[in-house]
Amino acid sequence: MVVSSQDLHDLNERLGVDIDPETLRLALTHRSYAFEHGGIPTNERLEFLGDAVLQLVATESLYIDNPELPEGRLAKMRSAVVNTRALASVARRLGVGGFLLLGKGEELTGGRDKDSILADSVESLIGAAYVSCGRQPAFDLVQRLVGGMLAEAVTLGAGMDYKTTLQEAAADLELGSVSYVLESRGPDHARVFTATAVVGGTAWGTGEGSSKKSAEAQAAESAVQTIRQQHPEYQR
């Protein structure tokens, strides 16, 4: 795939920044594409930088906005936002997958919708904004991308880390141990996994995803919502 100047302009519009074309194209260059094109630079250095910027902005925002919360709770809330699943959801919302430069192998195996690749691309775009536009525009970009999730994490206990939330709920309500039953379907290059969250021998929620991890996370989220409906007094 060739990323055109119009593509870069459109992505900048979605991000609300003005990253220069060379840096933005680099931010979209996955290592699989770089390998197939003579070992050109990849987005991994920008990803490294973007991860640090993301961590800093999330930490600062949570620290300032929640002066009454202890360190452990703040760390949980941050992990609810700074994780692969959450960042992949940001990338899907922006349609980032359609702009990525991927190698043929990744194209064939659904790389444009893989959580890990999408999450890494969000971090590389944040890094690109920092390099091209400066500190404050990059910080503002992070707030636009994850600010809503940071606010939501305050009310979600372990936040989007629903597997941890489910474990805590099961223990607090004495529902029994938590396990996951997994099934899969489809060819190897497009496998779809279905997970059922089982608590105390009873199925509480199901989920589906392109990996075992994402399917279990979806199942855990469904189970947590069911528990909150059946136990309205429990809202951790």
JSON list of C-alpha atoms in Angstrom, two decimals:
[
{"chain": "A", "resi": 1, "resn": "MET", "atom": "CA", "xyz": [0.00, 0.00, 0.00]},
{"chain": "A", "resi": 2, "resn": "VAL", "atom": "CA", "xyz": [1.13, 3.54, -0.77]},
{"chain": "A", "resi": 3, "resn": "VAL", "atom": "CA", "xyz": [0.22, 6.29, 1.67]},
{"chain": "A", "resi": 4, "resn": "SER", "atom": "CA", "xyz": [-0.55, 9.39, -0.38]},
{"chain": "A", "resi": 5, "resn": "SER", "atom": "CA", "xyz": [-0.19, 13.01, 0.60]},
{"chain": "A", "resi": 6, "resn": "GLN", "atom": "CA", "xyz": [-3.98, 13.18, 0.84]},
{"chain": "A", "resi": 7, "resn": "ASP", "atom": "CA", "xyz": [-3.96, 10.18, 3.20]},
{"chain": "A", "resi": 8, "resn": "LEU", "atom": "CA", "xyz": [-1.46, 11.94, 5.45]},
{"chain": "A", "resi": 9, "resn": "HIS", "atom": "CA", "xyz": [-3.54, 15.10, 5.40]},
{"chain": "A", "resi": 10, "resn": "ASP", "atom": "CA", "xyz": [-6.69, 13.15, 6.28]},
{"chain": "A", "resi": 11, "resn": "LEU", "atom": "CA", "xyz": [-4.97, 11.42, 9.19]},
{"chain": "A", "resi": 12, "resn": "ASN", "atom": "CA", "xyz": [-3.64, 14.71, 10.52]},
{"chain": "A", "resi": 13, "resn": "GLU", "atom": "CA", "xyz": [-7.18, 16.06, 10.36]},
{"chain": "A", "resi": 14, "resn": "ARG", "atom": "CA", "xyz": [-8.45, 13.13, 12.40]},
{"chain": "A", "resi": 15, "resn": "LEU", "atom": "CA", "xyz": [-5.69, 13.58, 14.95]},
{"chain": "A", "resi": 16, "resn": "GLY", "atom": "CA", "xyz": [-6.11, 17.34, 15.13]},
{"chain": "A", "resi": 17, "resn": "VAL", "atom": "CA", "xyz": [-2.39, 17.98, 14.65]},
{"chain": "A", "resi": 18, "resn": "ASP", "atom": "CA", "xyz": [-0.04, 18.95, 11.81]},
{"chain": "A", "resi": 19, "resn": "ILE", "atom": "CA", "xyz": [2.68, 16.30, 11.79]},
{"chain": "A", "resi": 20, "resn": "ASP", "atom": "CA", "xyz": [5.08, 16.79, 8.88]},
{"chain": "A", "resi": 21, "resn": "PRO", "atom": "CA", "xyz": [4.65, 14.21, 6.09]},
{"chain": "A", "resi": 22, "resn": "GLU", "atom": "CA", "xyz": [8.01, 12.50, 6.53]},
{"chain": "A", "resi": 23, "resn": "THR", "atom": "CA", "xyz": [7.57, 11.96, 10.26]},
{"chain": "A", "resi": 24, "resn": "LEU", "atom": "CA", "xyz": [3.95, 10.90, 9.89]},
{"chain": "A", "resi": 25, "resn": "ARG", "atom": "CA", "xyz": [4.83, 8.37, 7.20]},
{"chain": "A", "resi": 26, "resn": "LEU", "atom": "CA", "xyz": [7.55, 7.00, 9.46]},
{"chain": "A", "resi": 27, "resn": "ALA", "atom": "CA", "xyz": [5.02, 6.66, 12.30]},
{"chain": "A", "resi": 28, "resn": "LEU", "atom": "CA", "xyz": [2.93, 4.42, 10.03]},
{"chain": "A", "resi": 29, "resn": "THR", "atom": "CA", "xyz": [5.81, 2.18, 8.92]},
{"chain": "A", "resi": 30, "resn": "HIS", "atom": "CA", "xyz": [5.56, -1.23, 10.56]},
{"chain": "A", "resi": 31, "resn": "ARG", "atom": "CA", "xyz": [8.70, -3.35, 10.77]},
{"chain": "A", "resi": 32, "resn": "SER", "atom": "CA", "xyz": [7.21, -5.94, 8.38]},
{"chain": "A", "resi": 33, "resn": "TYR", "atom": "CA", "xyz": [6.97, -3.29, 5.65]},
{"chain": "A", "resi": 34, "resn": "ALA", "atom": "CA", "xyz": [10.44, -1.95, 6.43]},
{"chain": "A", "resi": 35, "resn": "PHE", "atom": "CA", "xyz": [11.94, -5.44, 6.15]},
{"chain": "A", "resi": 36, "resn": "GLU", "atom": "CA", "xyz": [10.38, -6.00, 2.72]},
{"chain": "A", "resi": 37, "resn": "HIS", "atom": "CA", "xyz": [11.66, -2.64, 1.50]},
{"chain": "A", "resi": 38, "resn": "GLY", "atom": "CA", "xyz": [15.35, -2.97, 2.19]},
{"chain": "A", "resi": 39, "resn": "GLY", "atom": "CA", "xyz": [15.45, -2.35, 5.90]},
{"chain": "A", "resi": 40, "resn": "ILE", "atom": "CA", "xyz": [14.17, 1.24, 5.88]},
{"chain": "A", "resi": 41, "resn": "PRO", "atom": "CA", "xyz": [13.52, 2.88, 9.28]},
{"chain": "A", "resi": 42, "resn": "THR", "atom": "CA", "xyz": [10.48, 1.68, 11.24]},
{"chain": "A", "resi": 43, "resn": "ASN", "atom": "CA", "xyz": [8.10, 3.40, 13.63]},
{"chain": "A", "resi": 44, "resn": "GLU", "atom": "CA", "xyz": [9.57, 1.66, 16.68]},
{"chain": "A", "resi": 45, "resn": "ARG", "atom": "CA", "xyz": [11.66, 4.60, 17.93]},
{"chain": "A", "resi": 46, "resn": "LEU", "atom": "CA", "xyz": [8.64, 6.89, 17.68]},
{"chain": "A", "resi": 47, "resn": "GLU", "atom": "CA", "xyz": [6.60, 4.22, 19.48]},
{"chain": "A", "resi": 48, "resn": "PHE", "atom": "CA", "xyz": [9.19, 4.20, 22.29]},
{"chain": "A", "resi": 49, "resn": "LEU", "atom": "CA", "xyz": [8.93, 7.97, 22.64]},
{"chain": "A", "resi": 50, "resn": "GLY", "atom": "CA", "xyz": [5.14, 8.03, 22.33]},
{"chain": "A", "resi": 51, "resn": "ASP", "atom": "CA", "xyz": [4.77, 5.42, 25.07]},
{"chain": "A", "resi": 52, "resn": "ALA", "atom": "CA", "xyz": [6.74, 7.65, 27.45]},
{"chain": "A", "resi": 53, "resn": "VAL", "atom": "CA", "xyz": [4.65, 10.72, 26.54]},
{"chain": "A", "resi": 54, "resn": "LEU", "atom": "CA", "xyz": [1.43, 8.76, 26.98]},
{"chain": "A", "resi": 55, "resn": "GLN", "atom": "CA", "xyz": [2.53, 7.43, 30.37]},
{"chain": "A", "resi": 56, "resn": "LEU", "atom": "CA", "xyz": [3.50, 10.90, 31.56]},
{"chain": "A", "resi": 57, "resn": "VAL", "atom": "CA", "xyz": [0.29, 12.62, 30.46]},
{"chain": "A", "resi": 58, "resn": "ALA", "atom": "CA", "xyz": [-1.90, 9.86, 31.88]},
{"chain": "A", "resi": 59, "resn": "THR", "atom": "CA", "xyz": [-0.01, 9.85, 35.17]},
{"chain": "A", "resi": 60, "resn": "GLU", "atom": "CA", "xyz": [-0.05, 13.64, 35.51]},
{"chain": "A", "resi": 61, "resn": "SER", "atom": "CA", "xyz": [-3.75, 13.86, 34.66]},
{"chain": "A", "resi": 62, "resn": "LEU", "atom": "CA", "xyz": [-4.76, 11.16, 37.15]},
{"chain": "A", "resi": 63, "resn": "TYR", "atom": "CA", "xyz": [-2.51, 12.59, 39.86]},
{"chain": "A", "resi": 64, "resn": "ILE", "atom": "CA", "xyz": [-3.91, 16.12, 39.55]},
{"chain": "A", "resi": 65, "resn": "ASP", "atom": "CA", "xyz": [-7.55, 15.17, 39.05]},
{"chain": "A", "resi": 66, "resn": "ASN", "atom": "CA", "xyz": [-7.73, 12.62, 41.88]},
{"chain": "A", "resi": 67, "resn": "PRO", "atom": "CA", "xyz": [-5.87, 14.06, 44.90]},
{"chain": "A", "resi": 68, "resn": "GLU", "atom": "CA", "xyz": [-7.70, 11.77, 47.32]},
{"chain": "A", "resi": 69, "resn": "LEU", "atom": "CA", "xyz": [-6.75, 8.46, 45.67]},
{"chain": "A", "resi": 70, "resn": "PRO", "atom": "CA", "xyz": [-3.78, 6.32, 46.79]},
{"chain": "A", "resi": 71, "resn": "GLU", "atom": "CA", "xyz": [-0.96, 5.28, 44.50]},
{"chain": "A", "resi": 72, "resn": "GLY", "atom": "CA", "xyz": [-2.26, 1.75, 44.01]},
{"chain": "A", "resi": 73, "resn": "ARG", "atom": "CA", "xyz": [-5.64, 2.93, 42.75]},
{"chain": "A", "resi": 74, "resn": "LEU", "atom": "CA", "xyz": [-4.01, 5.49, 40.45]},
{"chain": "A", "resi": 75, "resn": "ALA", "atom": "CA", "xyz": [-1.77, 2.80, 39.00]},
{"chain": "A", "resi": 76, "resn": "LYS", "atom": "CA", "xyz": [-4.79, 0.62, 38.24]},
{"chain": "A", "resi": 77, "resn": "MET", "atom": "CA", "xyz": [-6.59, 3.49, 36.57]},
{"chain": "A", "resi": 78, "resn": "ARG", "atom": "CA", "xyz": [-3.55, 4.28, 34.44]},
{"chain": "A", "resi": 79, "resn": "SER", "atom": "CA", "xyz": [-3.19, 0.65, 33.36]},
{"chain": "A", "resi": 80, "resn": "ALA", "atom": "CA", "xyz": [-6.85, 0.75, 32.33]},
{"chain": "A", "resi": 81, "resn": "VAL", "atom": "CA", "xyz": [-5.97, 3.29, 29.66]},
{"chain": "A", "resi": 82, "resn": "VAL", "atom": "CA", "xyz": [-2.33, 2.60, 28.86]},
{"chain": "A", "resi": 83, "resn": "ASN", "atom": "CA", "xyz": [-2.84, -0.96, 27.64]},
{"chain": "A", "resi": 84, "resn": "THR", "atom": "CA", "xyz": [-3.02, -2.71, 24.30]},
{"chain": "A", "resi": 85, "resn": "ARG", "atom": "CA", "xyz": [-6.77, -3.22, 24.19]},
{"chain": "A", "resi": 86, "resn": "ALA", "atom": "CA", "xyz": [-7.63, 0.35, 25.12]},
{"chain": "A", "resi": 87, "resn": "LEU", "atom": "CA", "xyz": [-5.16, 1.87, 22.66]},
{"chain": "A", "resi": 88, "resn": "ALA", "atom": "CA", "xyz": [-6.33, -0.46, 19.90]},
{"chain": "A", "resi": 89, "resn": "SER", "atom": "CA", "xyz": [-9.85, 0.84, 20.44]},
{"chain": "A", "resi": 90, "resn": "VAL", "atom": "CA", "xyz": [-8.53, 4.38, 19.99]},
{"chain": "A", "resi": 91, "resn": "ALA", "atom": "CA", "xyz": [-6.86, 3.35, 16.73]},
{"chain": "A", "resi": 92, "resn": "ARG", "atom": "CA", "xyz": [-10.06, 1.75, 15.45]},
{"chain": "A", "resi": 93, "resn": "ARG", "atom": "CA", "xyz": [-12.06, 4.85, 16.31]},
{"chain": "A", "resi": 94, "resn": "LEU", "atom": "CA", "xyz": [-9.68, 6.92, 14.20]},
{"chain": "A", "resi": 95, "resn": "GLY", "atom": "CA", "xyz": [-9.42, 4.36, 11.41]},
{"chain": "A", "resi": 96, "resn": "VAL", "atom": "CA", "xyz": [-5.63, 4.21, 11.78]},
{"chain": "A", "resi": 97, "resn": "GLY", "atom": "CA", "xyz": [-5.45, 0.65, 10.44]},
{"chain": "A", "resi": 98, "resn": "GLY", "atom": "CA", "xyz": [-6.29, 1.83, 6.95]},
{"chain": "A", "resi": 99, "resn": "PHE", "atom": "CA", "xyz": [-3.21, 4.09, 6.85]},
{"chain": "A", "resi": 100, "resn": "LEU", "atom": "CA", "xyz": [-0.58, 1.61, 8.06]},
{"chain": "A", "resi": 101, "resn": "LEU", "atom": "CA", "xyz": [2.31, 0.47, 5.90]},
{"chain": "A", "resi": 102, "resn": "LEU", "atom": "CA", "xyz": [2.44, -3.30, 6.43]},
{"chain": "A", "resi": 103, "resn": "GLY", "atom": "CA", "xyz": [4.35, -6.15, 4.86]},
{"chain": "A", "resi": 104, "resn": "LYS", "atom": "CA", "xyz": [2.53, -8.72, 2.75]},
{"chain": "A", "resi": 105, "resn": "GLY", "atom": "CA", "xyz": [2.56, -11.28, 5.52]},
{"chain": "A", "resi": 106, "resn": "GLU", "atom": "CA", "xyz": [0.87, -8.95, 7.99]},
{"chain": "A", "resi": 107, "resn": "GLU", "atom": "CA", "xyz": [-1.65, -7.92, 5.33]},
{"chain": "A", "resi": 108, "resn": "LEU", "atom": "CA", "xyz": [-2.61, -11.55, 4.77]},
{"chain": "A", "resi": 109, "resn": "THR", "atom": "CA", "xyz": [-2.99, -12.29, 8.47]},
{"chain": "A", "resi": 110, "resn": "GLY", "atom": "CA", "xyz": [-5.21, -9.31, 9.29]},
{"chain": "A", "resi": 111, "resn": "GLY", "atom": "CA", "xyz": [-2.51, -7.02, 10.62]},
{"chain": "A", "resi": 112, "resn": "ARG", "atom": "CA", "xyz": [-4.61, -3.92, 10.08]},
{"chain": "A", "resi": 113, "resn": "ASP", "atom": "CA", "xyz": [-6.95, -5.06, 12.84]},
{"chain": "A", "resi": 114, "resn": "LYS", "atom": "CA", "xyz": [-4.47, -6.67, 15.25]},
{"chain": "A", "resi": 115, "resn": "ASP", "atom": "CA", "xyz": [-4.65, -5.12, 18.70]},
{"chain": "A", "resi": 116, "resn": "SER", "atom": "CA", "xyz": [-0.88, -5.10, 19.17]},
{"chain": "A", "resi": 117, "resn": "ILE", "atom": "CA", "xyz": [-0.14, -3.36, 15.86]},
{"chain": "A", "resi": 118, "resn": "LEU", "atom": "CA", "xyz": [-2.93, -0.82, 16.33]},
{"chain": "A", "resi": 119, "resn": "ALA", "atom": "CA", "xyz": [-1.88, -0.01, 19.88]},
{"chain": "A", "resi": 120, "resn": "ASP", "atom": "CA", "xyz": [1.75, 0.42, 18.84]},
{"chain": "A", "resi": 121, "resn": "SER", "atom": "CA", "xyz": [0.66, 2.72, 16.02]},
{"chain": "A", "resi": 122, "resn": "VAL", "atom": "CA", "xyz": [-1.15, 5.03, 18.45]},
{"chain": "A", "resi": 123, "resn": "GLU", "atom": "CA", "xyz": [2.04, 5.34, 20.50]},
{"chain": "A", "resi": 124, "resn": "SER", "atom": "CA", "xyz": [4.12, 6.01, 17.39]},
{"chain": "A", "resi": 125, "resn": "LEU", "atom": "CA", "xyz": [1.69, 8.74, 16.29]},
{"chain": "A", "resi": 126, "resn": "ILE", "atom": "CA", "xyz": [1.97, 10.38, 19.70]},
{"chain": "A", "resi": 127, "resn": "GLY", "atom": "CA", "xyz": [5.75, 10.20, 19.36]},
{"chain": "A", "resi": 128, "resn": "ALA", "atom": "CA", "xyz": [5.52, 11.72, 15.88]},
{"chain": "A", "resi": 129, "resn": "ALA", "atom": "CA", "xyz": [3.41, 14.59, 17.22]},
{"chain": "A", "resi": 130, "resn": "TYR", "atom": "CA", "xyz": [6.02, 15.25, 19.91]},
{"chain": "A", "resi": 131, "resn": "VAL", "atom": "CA", "xyz": [8.90, 15.28, 17.42]},
{"chain": "A", "resi": 132, "resn": "SER", "atom": "CA", "xyz": [7.12, 17.29, 14.73]},
{"chain": "A", "resi": 133, "resn": "CYS", "atom": "CA", "xyz": [4.86, 19.63, 16.70]},
{"chain": "A", "resi": 134, "resn": "GLY", "atom": "CA", "xyz": [6.42, 19.90, 20.13]},
{"chain": "A", "resi": 135, "resn": "ARG", "atom": "CA", "xyz": [5.61, 19.02, 23.71]},
{"chain": "A", "resi": 136, "resn": "GLN", "atom": "CA", "xyz": [2.27, 20.80, 24.25]},
{"chain": "A", "resi": 137, "resn": "PRO", "atom": "CA", "xyz": [0.58, 19.73, 21.00]},
{"chain": "A", "resi": 138, "resn": "ALA", "atom": "CA", "xyz": [1.61, 16.14, 21.76]},
{"chain": "A", "resi": 139, "resn": "PHE", "atom": "CA", "xyz": [0.24, 16.41, 25.30]},
{"chain": "A", "resi": 140, "resn": "ASP", "atom": "CA", "xyz": [-2.99, 17.88, 23.93]},
{"chain": "A", "resi": 141, "resn": "LEU", "atom": "CA", "xyz": [-3.23, 15.00, 21.45]},
{"chain": "A", "resi": 142, "resn": "VAL", "atom": "CA", "xyz": [-2.97, 12.46, 24.26]},
{"chain": "A", "resi": 143, "resn": "GLN", "atom": "CA", "xyz": [-5.77, 14.20, 26.13]},
{"chain": "A", "resi": 144, "resn": "ARG", "atom": "CA", "xyz": [-7.98, 14.08, 23.04]},
{"chain": "A", "resi": 145, "resn": "LEU", "atom": "CA", "xyz": [-7.24, 10.42, 22.46]},
{"chain": "A", "resi": 146, "resn": "VAL", "atom": "CA", "xyz": [-7.56, 9.04, 25.98]},
{"chain": "A", "resi": 147, "resn": "GLY", "atom": "CA", "xyz": [-8.94, 11.84, 28.16]},
{"chain": "A", "resi": 148, "resn": "GLY", "atom": "CA", "xyz": [-12.42, 10.37, 28.13]},
{"chain": "A", "resi": 149, "resn": "MET", "atom": "CA", "xyz": [-11.10, 6.95, 29.15]},
{"chain": "A", "resi": 150, "resn": "LEU", "atom": "CA", "xyz": [-9.08, 8.51, 31.97]},
{"chain": "A", "resi": 151, "resn": "ALA", "atom": "CA", "xyz": [-12.24, 10.10, 33.33]},
{"chain": "A", "resi": 152, "resn": "GLU", "atom": "CA", "xyz": [-14.16, 6.85, 32.94]},
{"chain": "A", "resi": 153, "resn": "ALA", "atom": "CA", "xyz": [-11.44, 4.86, 34.71]},
{"chain": "A", "resi": 154, "resn": "VAL", "atom": "CA", "xyz": [-12.24, 6.71, 37.95]},
{"chain": "A", "resi": 155, "resn": "THR", "atom": "CA", "xyz": [-15.58, 4.88, 38.16]},
{"chain": "A", "resi": 156, "resn": "LEU", "atom": "CA", "xyz": [-14.44, 1.47, 36.94]},
{"chain": "A", "resi": 157, "resn": "GLY", "atom": "CA", "xyz": [-12.17, 0.20, 39.68]},
{"chain": "A", "resi": 158, "resn": "ALA", "atom": "CA", "xyz": [-9.59, -1.66, 37.64]},
{"chain": "A", "resi": 159, "resn": "GLY", "atom": "CA", "xyz": [-10.97, 0.22, 34.66]},
{"chain": "A", "resi": 160, "resn": "MET", "atom": "CA", "xyz": [-10.78, -1.50, 31.35]},
{"chain": "A", "resi": 161, "resn": "ASP", "atom": "CA", "xyz": [-8.67, -4.21, 32.94]},
{"chain": "A", "resi": 162, "resn": "TYR", "atom": "CA", "xyz": [-11.88, -6.16, 33.34]},
{"chain": "A", "resi": 163, "resn": "LYS", "atom": "CA", "xyz": [-10.13, -9.44, 34.05]},
{"chain": "A", "resi": 164, "resn": "THR", "atom": "CA", "xyz": [-8.70, -7.93, 37.23]},
{"chain": "A", "resi": 165, "resn": "THR", "atom": "CA", "xyz": [-12.05, -6.32, 38.07]},
{"chain": "A", "resi": 166, "resn": "LEU", "atom": "CA", "xyz": [-13.76, -9.69, 37.63]},
{"chain": "A", "resi": 167, "resn": "GLN", "atom": "CA", "xyz": [-11.28, -11.41, 39.91]},
{"chain": "A", "resi": 168, "resn": "GLU", "atom": "CA", "xyz": [-11.83, -8.74, 42.57]},
{"chain": "A", "resi": 169, "resn": "ALA", "atom": "CA", "xyz": [-15.62, -8.90, 42.26]},
{"chain": "A", "resi": 170, "resn": "ALA", "atom": "CA", "xyz": [-15.66, -12.68, 42.47]},
{"chain": "A", "resi": 171, "resn": "ALA", "atom": "CA", "xyz": [-13.52, -12.57, 45.62]},
{"chain": "A", "resi": 172, "resn": "ASP", "atom": "CA", "xyz": [-15.39, -9.70, 47.27]},
{"chain": "A", "resi": 173, "resn": "LEU", "atom": "CA", "xyz": [-18.83, -11.24, 46.62]},
{"chain": "A", "resi": 174, "resn": "GLU", "atom": "CA", "xyz": [-17.61, -14.79, 47.33]},
{"chain": "A", "resi": 175, "resn": "LEU", "atom": "CA", "xyz": [-18.86, -16.03, 43.97]},
{"chain": "A", "resi": 176, "resn": "GLY", "atom": "CA", "xyz": [-16.13, -18.61, 43.47]},
{"chain": "A", "resi": 177, "resn": "SER", "atom": "CA", "xyz": [-13.07, -18.98, 41.27]},
{"chain": "A", "resi": 178, "resn": "VAL", "atom": "CA", "xyz": [-12.80, -17.45, 37.80]},
{"chain": "A", "resi": 179, "resn": "SER", "atom": "CA", "xyz": [-11.90, -19.40, 34.66]},
{"chain": "A", "resi": 180, "resn": "TYR", "atom": "CA", "xyz": [-12.31, -19.01, 30.91]},
{"chain": "A", "resi": 181, "resn": "VAL", "atom": "CA", "xyz": [-13.57, -21.53, 28.36]},
{"chain": "A", "resi": 182, "resn": "LEU", "atom": "CA", "xyz": [-12.17, -20.88, 24.89]},
{"chain": "A", "resi": 183, "resn": "GLU", "atom": "CA", "xyz": [-13.35, -21.94, 21.44]},
{"chain": "A", "resi": 184, "resn": "SER", "atom": "CA", "xyz": [-12.08, -20.92, 18.02]},
{"chain": "A", "resi": 185, "resn": "ARG", "atom": "CA", "xyz": [-13.21, -20.98, 14.41]},
{"chain": "A", "resi": 186, "resn": "GLY", "atom": "CA", "xyz": [-11.96, -19.95, 11.00]},
{"chain": "A", "resi": 187, "resn": "PRO", "atom": "CA", "xyz": [-8.67, -20.45, 9.12]},
{"chain": "A", "resi": 188, "resn": "ASP", "atom": "CA", "xyz": [-5.31, -19.92, 10.82]},
{"chain": "A", "resi": 189, "resn": "HIS", "atom": "CA", "xyz": [-4.77, -16.52, 9.22]},
{"chain": "A", "resi": 190, "resn": "ALA", "atom": "CA", "xyz": [-8.17, -15.23, 10.32]},
{"chain": "A", "resi": 191, "resn": "ARG", "atom": "CA", "xyz": [-8.90, -17.15, 13.52]},
{"chain": "A", "resi": 192, "resn": "VAL", "atom": "CA", "xyz": [-11.76, -15.88, 15.69]},
{"chain": "A", "resi": 193, "resn": "PHE", "atom": "CA", "xyz": [-11.82, -16.81, 19.37]},
{"chain": "A", "resi": 194, "resn": "THR", "atom": "CA", "xyz": [-14.86, -17.00, 21.63]},
{"chain": "A", "resi": 195, "resn": "ALA", "atom": "CA", "xyz": [-14.39, -16.97, 25.40]},
{"chain": "A", "resi": 196, "resn": "THR", "atom": "CA", "xyz": [-16.85, -17.63, 28.21]},
{"chain": "A", "resi": 197, "resn": "ALA", "atom": "CA", "xyz": [-16.11, -16.20, 31.64]},
{"chain": "A", "resi": 198, "resn": "VAL", "atom": "CA", "xyz": [-17.05, -18.82, 34.24]},
{"chain": "A", "resi": 199, "resn": "VAL", "atom": "CA", "xyz": [-17.34, -17.79, 37.89]},
{"chain": "A", "resi": 200, "resn": "GLY", "atom": "CA", "xyz": [-18.06, -20.43, 40.50]},
{"chain": "A", "resi": 201, "resn": "GLY", "atom": "CA", "xyz": [-19.03, -22.90, 37.80]},
{"chain": "A", "resi": 202, "resn": "THR", "atom": "CA", "xyz": [-21.57, -20.53, 36.20]},
{"chain": "A", "resi": 203, "resn": "ALA", "atom": "CA", "xyz": [-21.15, -18.70, 32.88]},
{"chain": "A", "resi": 204, "resn": "TRP", "atom": "CA", "xyz": [-21.43, -14.95, 33.49]},
{"chain": "A", "resi": 205, "resn": "GLY", "atom": "CA", "xyz": [-20.35, -13.47, 30.17]},
{"chain": "A", "resi": 206, "resn": "THR", "atom": "CA", "xyz": [-19.01, -14.20, 26.69]},
{"chain": "A", "resi": 207, "resn": "GLY", "atom": "CA", "xyz": [-16.73, -12.35, 24.34]},
{"chain": "A", "resi": 208, "resn": "GLU", "atom": "CA", "xyz": [-15.17, -12.61, 20.90]},
{"chain": "A", "resi": 209, "resn": "GLY", "atom": "CA", "xyz": [-11.88, -11.41, 19.47]},
{"chain": "A", "resi": 210, "resn": "SER", "atom": "CA", "xyz": [-9.02, -12.04, 17.06]},
{"chain": "A", "resi": 211, "resn": "SER", "atom": "CA", "xyz": [-6.85, -13.35, 19.91]},
{"chain": "A", "resi": 212, "resn": "LYS", "atom": "CA", "xyz": [-7.42, -15.39, 23.06]},
{"chain": "A", "resi": 213, "resn": "LYS", "atom": "CA", "xyz": [-6.47, -12.39, 25.16]},
{"chain": "A", "resi": 214, "resn": "SER", "atom": "CA", "xyz": [-8.95, -10.01, 23.56]},
{"chain": "A", "resi": 215, "resn": "ALA", "atom": "CA", "xyz": [-11.75, -12.60, 23.68]},
{"chain": "A", "resi": 216, "resn": "GLU", "atom": "CA", "xyz": [-11.16, -13.18, 27.39]},
{"chain": "A", "resi": 217, "resn": "ALA", "atom": "CA", "xyz": [-11.09, -9.43, 28.04]},
{"chain": "A", "resi": 218, "resn": "GLN", "atom": "CA", "xyz": [-14.45, -9.04, 26.29]},
{"chain": "A", "resi": 219, "resn": "ALA", "atom": "CA", "xyz": [-15.90, -11.95, 28.24]},
{"chain": "A", "resi": 220, "resn": "ALA", "atom": "CA", "xyz": [-14.64, -10.49, 31.51]},
{"chain": "A", "resi": 221, "resn": "GLU", "atom": "CA", "xyz": [-16.21, -7.12, 30.68]},
{"chain": "A", "resi": 222, "resn": "SER", "atom": "CA", "xyz": [-19.54, -8.82, 29.95]},
{"chain": "A", "resi": 223, "resn": "ALA", "atom": "CA", "xyz": [-19.33, -10.76, 33.21]},
{"chain": "A", "resi": 224, "resn": "VAL", "atom": "CA", "xyz": [-18.53, -7.62, 35.23]},
{"chain": "A", "resi": 225, "resn": "GLN", "atom": "CA", "xyz": [-21.54, -5.84, 33.77]},
{"chain": "A", "resi": 226, "resn": "THR", "atom": "CA", "xyz": [-23.76, -8.82, 34.64]},
{"chain": "A", "resi": 227, "resn": "ILE", "atom": "CA", "xyz": [-22.43, -8.88, 38.19]},
{"chain": "A", "resi": 228, "resn": "ARG", "atom": "CA", "xyz": [-23.11, -5.17, 38.61]},
{"chain": "A", "resi": 229, "resn": "GLN", "atom": "CA", "xyz": [-26.66, -5.66, 37.40]},
{"chain": "A", "resi": 230, "resn": "GLN", "atom": "CA", "xyz": [-27.29, -8.52, 39.79]},
{"chain": "A", "resi": 231, "resn": "HIS", "atom": "CA", "xyz": [-25.39, -6.91, 42.66]},
{"chain": "A", "resi": 232, "resn": "PRO", "atom": "CA", "xyz": [-26.12, -3.16, 42.35]},
{"chain": "A", "resi": 233, "resn": "GLU", "atom": "CA", "xyz": [-24.48, -2.58, 45.72]},
{"chain": "A", "resi": 234, "resn": "TYR", "atom": "CA", "xyz": [-21.15, -3.60, 44.19]},
{"chain": "A", "resi": 235, "resn": "GLN", "atom": "CA", "xyz": [-19.78, -0.85, 41.93]},
{"chain": "A", "resi": 236, "resn": "ARG", "atom": "CA", "xyz": [-16.02, -1.17, 42.29]}
]
